[in-house]
Amino acid sequence: LSGYSQQALLIQPFRSVDREAVIELWRSCGLVRSWNDPGLDIDRKMTVQAGCFLTGFFEGILCASAMAGFDGHRGWVNYLAVAPAWRGRGFGREMMVRVEQVLLDLGCPKLNLQVRTGNEAALAFYAALGYSQDPVISLGKRLIDDE
Ligand SMILES: CC(C)(COP(=O)(O)OP(=O)(O)OC[C@H]1O[C@@H](n2cnc3c(N)ncnc32)[C@H](O)[C@@H]1OP(=O)(O)O)[C@@H](O)C(=O)NCCC(=O)NCCS
């Protein structure tokens, strides 16, 4: 164990009191895009498997998030974020380990996730956690325009 990993990240389901802090975290991590309204994304998640939306606290500061879900066939995770000042301490790994456990508890056999083209840091992070590229092209179709 490294010195850092002995300091605990407190992981708990999202609470509405942390709404602004989570949105600020996502902004600081470059995860908010014009076509995604972060408040609406939180509202929607509160209606479906809200317990799979996790936040991570270190010394009382909200510094990590992960929004996961199981669709009955695959698990997915979005909004994985560790605040810039808290990176490199294993917190991202801890969040993903918890996500995997939450999905396993729901009977989920495989976790999929999407990484934006050009996000080489995230690709290196996921490779370190044992994720590999699937032979697929990710397609999407917007059903509700949030802009
Ligand atoms: C990706 C992110 C969550 C990683 O968080 P983190 O807390 O710094 O990651 P950890 O400290 O847990 O790192 C875990 C492993 O990934 C590796 N890793 C993390 N960031 C890395 C980077 N930029 N380059 C290479 N390897 C990296 C670490 O070396 C570590 O490997 P090890 O455990 O074998 O030593 C964080 O950088 C982030 O929030 N980025 C912006 C948002 C984002 O891109 N999210 C993903 C969207 S798909």
Coordinates of N, CA and C and ligand atoms in Angstrom, one line a residue:
L1 N 0.8 -1.2 0.0 CA 0.0 0.0 0.0 C 0.9 1.2 0.0
S2 N 0.5 2.2 -0.8 CA 1.2 3.5 -0.8 C 0.7 4.3 0.4
G3 N 1.4 5.3 0.7 CA 1.0 6.2 1.8 C -0.4 6.8 1.5
Y4 N -0.6 7.1 0.3 CA -1.8 7.8 -0.1 C -3.0 6.9 0.1
S5 N -2.8 5.6 -0.3 CA -4.0 4.7 -0.3 C -4.5 4.3 1.1
Q6 N -3.6 4.7 2.1 CA -4.1 4.4 3.5 C -5.0 5.5 4.0
Q7 N -5.1 6.6 3.3 CA -6.0 7.7 3.6 C -7.3 7.4 2.9
A8 N -8.4 7.3 3.7 CA -9.6 6.9 3.1 C -10.4 7.9 2.3
L9 N -10.9 7.5 1.2 CA -11.9 8.3 0.5 C -13.2 7.8 0.9
L10 N -14.0 8.7 1.4 CA -15.4 8.3 1.9 C -16.3 8.3 0.7
I11 N -16.8 7.1 0.3 CA -17.7 7.1 -0.9 C -19.1 6.8 -0.5
Q12 N -20.0 7.7 -0.9 CA -21.4 7.5 -0.6 C -22.3 8.0 -1.7
P13 N -23.6 7.5 -1.7 CA -24.5 7.9 -2.8 C -24.7 9.4 -2.8
F14 N -24.9 9.9 -4.0 CA -25.1 11.4 -4.1 C -26.3 11.8 -3.2
R15 N -26.1 13.0 -2.6 CA -27.1 13.7 -1.8 C -27.4 15.0 -2.4
S16 N -28.7 15.4 -2.4 CA -29.0 16.6 -3.2 C -28.3 17.9 -2.6
V17 N -27.9 17.8 -1.3 CA -27.2 18.9 -0.7 C -25.8 19.1 -1.4
D18 N -25.4 18.1 -2.1 CA -24.1 18.2 -2.8 C -24.2 18.6 -4.3
R19 N -25.4 18.9 -4.7 CA -25.6 19.2 -6.1 C -24.7 20.2 -6.7
E20 N -24.5 21.4 -6.1 CA -23.7 22.4 -6.6 C -22.2 22.0 -6.6
A21 N -21.8 21.4 -5.6 CA -20.4 20.9 -5.5 C -20.1 19.9 -6.6
V22 N -21.0 19.0 -6.9 CA -20.8 18.0 -7.9 C -20.7 18.7 -9.3
I23 N -21.6 19.7 -9.5 CA -21.6 20.4 -10.8 C -20.2 21.2 -10.9
E24 N -19.8 21.8 -9.8 CA -18.5 22.5 -9.9 C -17.3 21.5 -10.1
L25 N -17.4 20.3 -9.5 CA -16.4 19.3 -9.8 C -16.4 19.0 -11.2
W26 N -17.5 18.7 -11.8 CA -17.6 18.3 -13.3 C -17.0 19.5 -14.1
R27 N -17.3 20.7 -13.8 CA -16.8 21.8 -14.5 C -15.3 21.9 -14.4
S28 N -14.7 21.7 -13.2 CA -13.3 21.7 -13.0 C -12.6 20.6 -13.7
C29 N -13.3 19.5 -14.1 CA -12.7 18.4 -14.7 C -13.0 18.4 -16.2
G30 N -13.6 19.5 -16.7 CA -13.9 19.6 -18.2 C -15.0 18.6 -18.7
L31 N -15.9 18.2 -17.8 CA -16.9 17.2 -18.2 C -18.2 17.8 -18.6
V32 N -18.4 19.1 -18.4 CA -19.6 19.7 -18.8 C -19.5 20.3 -20.2
R33 N -20.5 19.8 -21.0 CA -20.5 20.2 -22.4 C -21.8 20.9 -22.7
S34 N -21.8 21.8 -23.7 CA -22.9 22.6 -24.0 C -24.2 21.8 -24.2
W35 N -24.0 20.6 -24.8 CA -25.2 19.8 -25.1 C -25.7 19.0 -23.9
N36 N -25.0 19.0 -22.8 CA -25.4 18.3 -21.6 C -25.6 19.3 -20.5
D37 N -26.9 19.4 -20.0 CA -27.2 20.2 -18.8 C -26.9 19.4 -17.6
P38 N -25.8 19.8 -16.8 CA -25.5 18.9 -15.6 C -26.6 18.8 -14.6
G39 N -27.4 19.9 -14.4 CA -28.5 19.8 -13.5 C -29.5 18.8 -13.9
L40 N -29.8 18.8 -15.2 CA -30.8 17.9 -15.8 C -30.3 16.5 -15.7
D41 N -29.0 16.3 -15.9 CA -28.4 15.0 -15.9 C -28.5 14.4 -14.4
I42 N -28.3 15.3 -13.4 CA -28.5 14.8 -12.0 C -30.0 14.5 -11.8
D43 N -30.9 15.4 -12.2 CA -32.3 15.1 -12.0 C -32.8 13.8 -12.6
R44 N -32.3 13.5 -13.8 CA -32.7 12.2 -14.5 C -32.1 11.0 -13.7
K45 N -30.9 11.2 -13.3 CA -30.3 10.0 -12.5 C -31.0 9.8 -11.2
M46 N -31.6 10.8 -10.6 CA -32.3 10.6 -9.4 C -33.6 9.7 -9.6
T47 N -34.0 9.6 -10.9 CA -35.2 8.8 -11.2 C -34.9 7.4 -11.5
V48 N -33.6 7.1 -11.8 CA -33.2 5.7 -12.2 C -31.9 5.3 -11.5
Q49 N -32.1 4.2 -10.6 CA -30.9 3.7 -9.9 C -30.1 4.8 -9.3
A50 N -30.7 5.7 -8.5 CA -30.0 6.8 -7.9 C -28.9 6.3 -7.0
G51 N -29.0 5.1 -6.4 CA -27.9 4.6 -5.6 C -26.6 4.3 -6.3
C52 N -26.7 4.3 -7.6 CA -25.5 4.1 -8.4 C -24.8 5.4 -8.8
F53 N -25.2 6.5 -8.3 CA -24.6 7.8 -8.5 C -23.8 8.0 -7.2
L54 N -22.5 8.0 -7.3 CA -21.6 8.0 -6.1 C -20.8 9.3 -6.1
T55 N -20.5 9.7 -4.8 CA -19.6 10.9 -4.6 C -18.5 10.4 -3.7
G56 N -17.4 11.0 -3.8 CA -16.2 10.7 -2.9 C -15.8 11.9 -2.2
F57 N -15.6 11.8 -0.9 CA -15.1 12.9 0.0 C -13.8 12.5 0.6
F58 N -12.9 13.5 0.6 CA -11.6 13.4 1.3 C -11.5 14.5 2.3
E59 N -11.4 14.3 3.6 CA -11.3 15.3 4.6 C -12.5 16.3 4.5
G60 N -13.7 15.7 4.2 CA -14.9 16.5 4.1 C -15.1 17.2 2.9
I61 N -14.2 17.1 1.9 CA -14.3 17.9 0.7 C -14.8 16.9 -0.4
L62 N -15.8 17.3 -1.2 CA -16.3 16.5 -2.3 C -15.2 16.6 -3.4
C63 N -14.6 15.5 -3.7 CA -13.5 15.6 -4.7 C -13.6 14.5 -5.8
A64 N -14.7 13.7 -5.7 CA -14.8 12.7 -6.8 C -16.3 12.3 -7.0
S65 N -16.5 11.8 -8.2 CA -17.9 11.4 -8.5 C -17.8 10.2 -9.5
A66 N -18.9 9.5 -9.6 CA -19.1 8.5 -10.7 C -20.6 8.2 -10.8
M67 N -21.1 8.2 -12.0 CA -22.5 8.0 -12.2 C -22.7 6.7 -13.0
A68 N -23.1 5.6 -12.3 CA -23.2 4.3 -12.9 C -24.6 3.8 -13.1
G69 N -24.8 2.8 -13.8 CA -26.1 2.2 -14.0 C -26.0 0.8 -14.7
F70 N -27.0 0.0 -14.5 CA -27.1 -1.3 -15.1 C -28.4 -1.4 -15.9
D71 N -28.2 -1.6 -17.2 CA -29.4 -1.6 -18.1 C -30.1 -3.0 -18.3
G72 N -29.6 -4.0 -17.5 CA -30.1 -5.3 -17.6 C -29.2 -6.2 -18.4
H73 N -28.3 -5.6 -19.1 CA -27.4 -6.4 -19.9 C -25.9 -6.0 -19.7
R74 N -25.7 -4.7 -19.7 CA -24.4 -4.1 -19.4 C -24.5 -3.0 -18.4
G75 N -23.4 -2.8 -17.7 CA -23.3 -1.7 -16.8 C -22.6 -0.6 -17.5
W76 N -22.9 0.7 -17.1 CA -22.2 1.8 -17.7 C -21.8 2.8 -16.6
V77 N -20.8 3.6 -16.9 CA -20.4 4.6 -16.0 C -20.1 5.9 -16.8
N78 N -20.6 7.0 -16.2 CA -20.4 8.3 -16.8 C -19.9 9.2 -15.6
Y79 N -19.5 10.4 -16.0 CA -19.1 11.4 -15.0 C -18.1 10.9 -14.0
L80 N -17.2 10.0 -14.4 CA -16.1 9.7 -13.4 C -15.2 10.9 -13.4
A81 N -15.0 11.4 -12.2 CA -14.2 12.6 -12.0 C -13.5 12.6 -10.7
V82 N -12.2 13.1 -10.7 CA -11.5 13.4 -9.5 C -11.0 14.9 -9.7
A83 N -11.3 15.7 -8.7 CA -10.9 17.1 -8.8 C -9.4 17.2 -9.1
P84 N -8.9 18.1 -9.9 CA -7.5 18.2 -10.3 C -6.5 18.2 -9.1
A85 N -6.9 18.8 -8.0 CA -5.9 18.9 -6.9 C -5.8 17.6 -6.2
W86 N -6.7 16.6 -6.4 CA -6.7 15.4 -5.7 C -6.3 14.2 -6.5
R87 N -5.8 14.4 -7.7 CA -5.5 13.3 -8.6 C -4.2 12.6 -8.2
G88 N -4.0 11.4 -8.7 CA -2.8 10.7 -8.5 C -2.6 10.1 -7.1
R89 N -3.8 10.0 -6.4 CA -3.8 9.4 -5.0 C -4.5 8.1 -5.0
G90 N -5.0 7.6 -6.1 CA -5.7 6.4 -6.1 C -7.2 6.6 -6.0
F91 N -7.7 7.8 -5.9 CA -9.1 8.1 -5.7 C -10.0 7.6 -6.9
G92 N -9.4 7.9 -8.1 CA -10.2 7.4 -9.3 C -10.3 5.9 -9.3
R93 N -9.3 5.2 -9.0 CA -9.3 3.8 -8.9 C -10.3 3.4 -7.8
E94 N -10.3 4.0 -6.6 CA -11.2 3.6 -5.6 C -12.7 3.8 -6.0
M95 N -12.9 4.9 -6.8 CA -14.3 5.1 -7.3 C -14.7 4.0 -8.2
M96 N -13.8 3.6 -9.1 CA -14.2 2.6 -10.1 C -14.3 1.2 -9.4
V97 N -13.5 0.9 -8.4 CA -13.7 -0.3 -7.7 C -15.0 -0.4 -7.0
R98 N -15.5 0.8 -6.5 CA -16.8 0.8 -5.9 C -17.9 0.7 -6.9
V99 N -17.7 1.4 -8.0 CA -18.7 1.2 -9.1 C -18.8 -0.2 -9.6
E100 N -17.7 -0.9 -9.7 CA -17.7 -2.3 -10.1 C -18.5 -3.1 -9.1
Q101 N -18.3 -2.9 -7.8 CA -18.9 -3.6 -6.8 C -20.4 -3.4 -6.8
V102 N -20.8 -2.1 -6.9 CA -22.3 -1.8 -7.0 C -22.9 -2.5 -8.2
L103 N -22.3 -2.5 -9.3 CA -22.9 -3.1 -10.5 C -22.9 -4.7 -10.3
L104 N -21.8 -5.2 -9.8 CA -21.8 -6.7 -9.5 C -23.0 -7.0 -8.6
D105 N -23.2 -6.2 -7.6 CA -24.3 -6.5 -6.6 C -25.6 -6.5 -7.3
L106 N -25.7 -5.8 -8.5 CA -27.0 -5.8 -9.3 C -27.0 -7.0 -10.3
G107 N -25.9 -7.8 -10.3 CA -25.9 -8.9 -11.2 C -25.3 -8.6 -12.6
C108 N -24.7 -7.4 -12.7 CA -24.2 -7.0 -14.0 C -22.9 -7.7 -14.4
P109 N -22.9 -8.3 -15.6 CA -21.7 -9.2 -16.0 C -20.6 -8.4 -16.6
K110 N -20.9 -7.2 -17.2 CA -19.8 -6.5 -17.9 C -20.1 -5.0 -17.8
L111 N -19.0 -4.2 -17.6 CA -19.1 -2.8 -17.6 C -18.5 -2.2 -18.9
N112 N -19.3 -1.3 -19.5 CA -18.9 -0.6 -20.7 C -18.7 0.9 -20.3
L113 N -17.9 1.6 -21.0 CA -17.8 3.0 -20.8 C -17.2 3.7 -22.0
Q114 N -17.5 4.9 -22.2 CA -17.0 5.7 -23.4 C -16.0 6.7 -22.9
V115 N -15.0 6.9 -23.7 CA -14.0 7.9 -23.4 C -13.9 8.8 -24.6
R116 N -14.0 10.1 -24.4 CA -14.0 11.1 -25.5 C -12.7 10.9 -26.3
T117 N -12.8 11.0 -27.6 CA -11.6 11.0 -28.5 C -10.6 12.1 -28.0
G118 N -9.4 11.7 -27.8 CA -8.4 12.7 -27.4 C -8.1 12.7 -25.9
N119 N -9.0 12.0 -25.1 CA -8.8 12.0 -23.7 C -7.8 10.9 -23.3
E120 N -6.5 11.1 -23.6 CA -5.5 10.1 -23.5 C -5.2 9.8 -22.0
A121 N -5.4 10.8 -21.1 CA -5.2 10.5 -19.7 C -6.2 9.5 -19.2
A122 N -7.5 9.7 -19.6 CA -8.5 8.7 -19.2 C -8.2 7.3 -19.7
L123 N -7.7 7.2 -21.0 CA -7.4 5.9 -21.5 C -6.3 5.3 -20.7
A124 N -5.3 6.0 -20.4 CA -4.2 5.5 -19.6 C -4.7 5.0 -18.2
F125 N -5.6 5.8 -17.6 CA -6.1 5.5 -16.3 C -6.9 4.2 -16.4
Y126 N -7.8 4.0 -17.4 CA -8.6 2.8 -17.5 C -7.7 1.6 -17.8
A127 N -6.7 1.8 -18.6 CA -5.8 0.7 -18.9 C -5.1 0.2 -17.6
A128 N -4.8 1.1 -16.7 CA -4.2 0.7 -15.5 C -5.1 -0.1 -14.6
L129 N -6.4 0.1 -14.8 CA -7.5 -0.6 -14.1 C -7.9 -1.9 -14.8
G130 N -7.3 -2.2 -15.9 CA -7.6 -3.5 -16.5 C -8.7 -3.4 -17.6
Y131 N -9.0 -2.2 -18.0 CA -10.0 -2.0 -19.1 C -9.3 -2.1 -20.5
S132 N -9.9 -2.7 -21.4 CA -9.4 -2.7 -22.8 C -10.4 -2.3 -23.8
Q133 N -9.9 -1.9 -25.0 CA -10.7 -1.4 -26.0 C -11.5 -2.5 -26.7
D134 N -12.8 -2.4 -26.7 CA -13.7 -3.4 -27.4 C -13.7 -3.0 -28.9
P135 N -13.9 -4.1 -29.8 CA -13.9 -3.8 -31.2 C -15.3 -3.3 -31.6
V136 N -15.6 -2.1 -31.2 CA -16.9 -1.5 -31.5 C -16.7 0.0 -31.9
I137 N -17.7 0.5 -32.6 CA -17.8 1.9 -32.8 C -19.0 2.4 -32.1
S138 N -18.8 3.4 -31.2 CA -19.9 3.9 -30.4 C -20.8 4.8 -31.2
L139 N -22.1 4.5 -31.2 CA -23.0 5.3 -31.9 C -24.0 6.0 -30.9
G140 N -24.5 7.1 -31.3 CA -25.5 7.8 -30.4 C -26.5 8.5 -31.2
K141 N -27.6 8.8 -30.5 CA -28.7 9.6 -31.1 C -29.4 10.3 -30.0
R142 N -29.4 11.6 -30.2 CA -30.0 12.5 -29.1 C -31.5 12.3 -29.2
L143 N -32.2 12.1 -28.1 CA -33.6 12.0 -28.0 C -34.3 13.3 -27.4
I144 N -33.6 13.9 -26.5 CA -34.0 15.2 -25.9 C -32.9 16.2 -26.1
D145 N -33.3 17.3 -26.6 CA -32.3 18.4 -26.8 C -32.3 19.2 -25.6
D146 N -31.1 19.3 -24.8 CA -31.0 20.0 -23.6 C -30.5 21.5 -23.8
E147 N -30.0 21.7 -25.0 CA -29.4 23.1 -25.2 C -30.4 24.2 -25.3
Ligands
LIG1 C1 -9.3 10.0 -15.0 C2 -9.3 10.4 -13.5 C3 -10.6 10.1 -12.9 C4 -8.2 9.7 -12.8 O1 -8.3 10.0 -11.4 P1 -7.0 9.8 -10.4 O2 -7.6 9.8 -9.0 O3 -5.9 10.7 -10.7 O4 -6.5 8.3 -10.8 P2 -5.7 7.3 -9.8 O5 -4.8 8.1 -8.9 O6 -6.7 6.4 -9.1 O7 -4.9 6.4 -10.8 C5 -5.1 5.1 -11.0 C6 -4.2 4.5 -12.0 O8 -4.3 5.2 -13.2 C7 -3.1 5.8 -13.6 N1 -3.3 7.1 -14.2 C8 -4.2 8.1 -13.7 N2 -4.1 9.2 -14.4 C9 -3.2 8.9 -15.4 C10 -2.6 9.7 -16.4 N3 -3.0 11.0 -16.6 N4 -1.7 9.1 -17.2 C11 -1.3 7.9 -17.0 N5 -1.8 7.1 -16.0 C12 -2.7 7.6 -15.2 C13 -2.3 5.9 -12.4 O9 -0.9 5.9 -12.7 C14 -2.7 4.8 -11.5 O10 -2.0 3.6 -11.9 P3 -1.5 2.6 -10.8 O11 -2.6 2.4 -9.8 O12 -1.2 1.4 -11.6 O13 -0.3 3.3 -10.2 C15 -9.0 12.0 -13.4 O14 -7.8 12.3 -14.1 C16 -10.1 12.9 -13.9 O15 -11.0 13.2 -13.3 N6 -9.9 13.3 -15.2 C17 -10.9 14.3 -15.8 C18 -12.2 13.7 -16.0 C19 -12.2 12.5 -17.0 O16 -11.5 12.5 -18.0 N7 -12.9 11.4 -16.6 C20 -13.0 10.2 -17.4 C21 -14.1 10.4 -18.4 S1 -14.2 9.0 -19.4

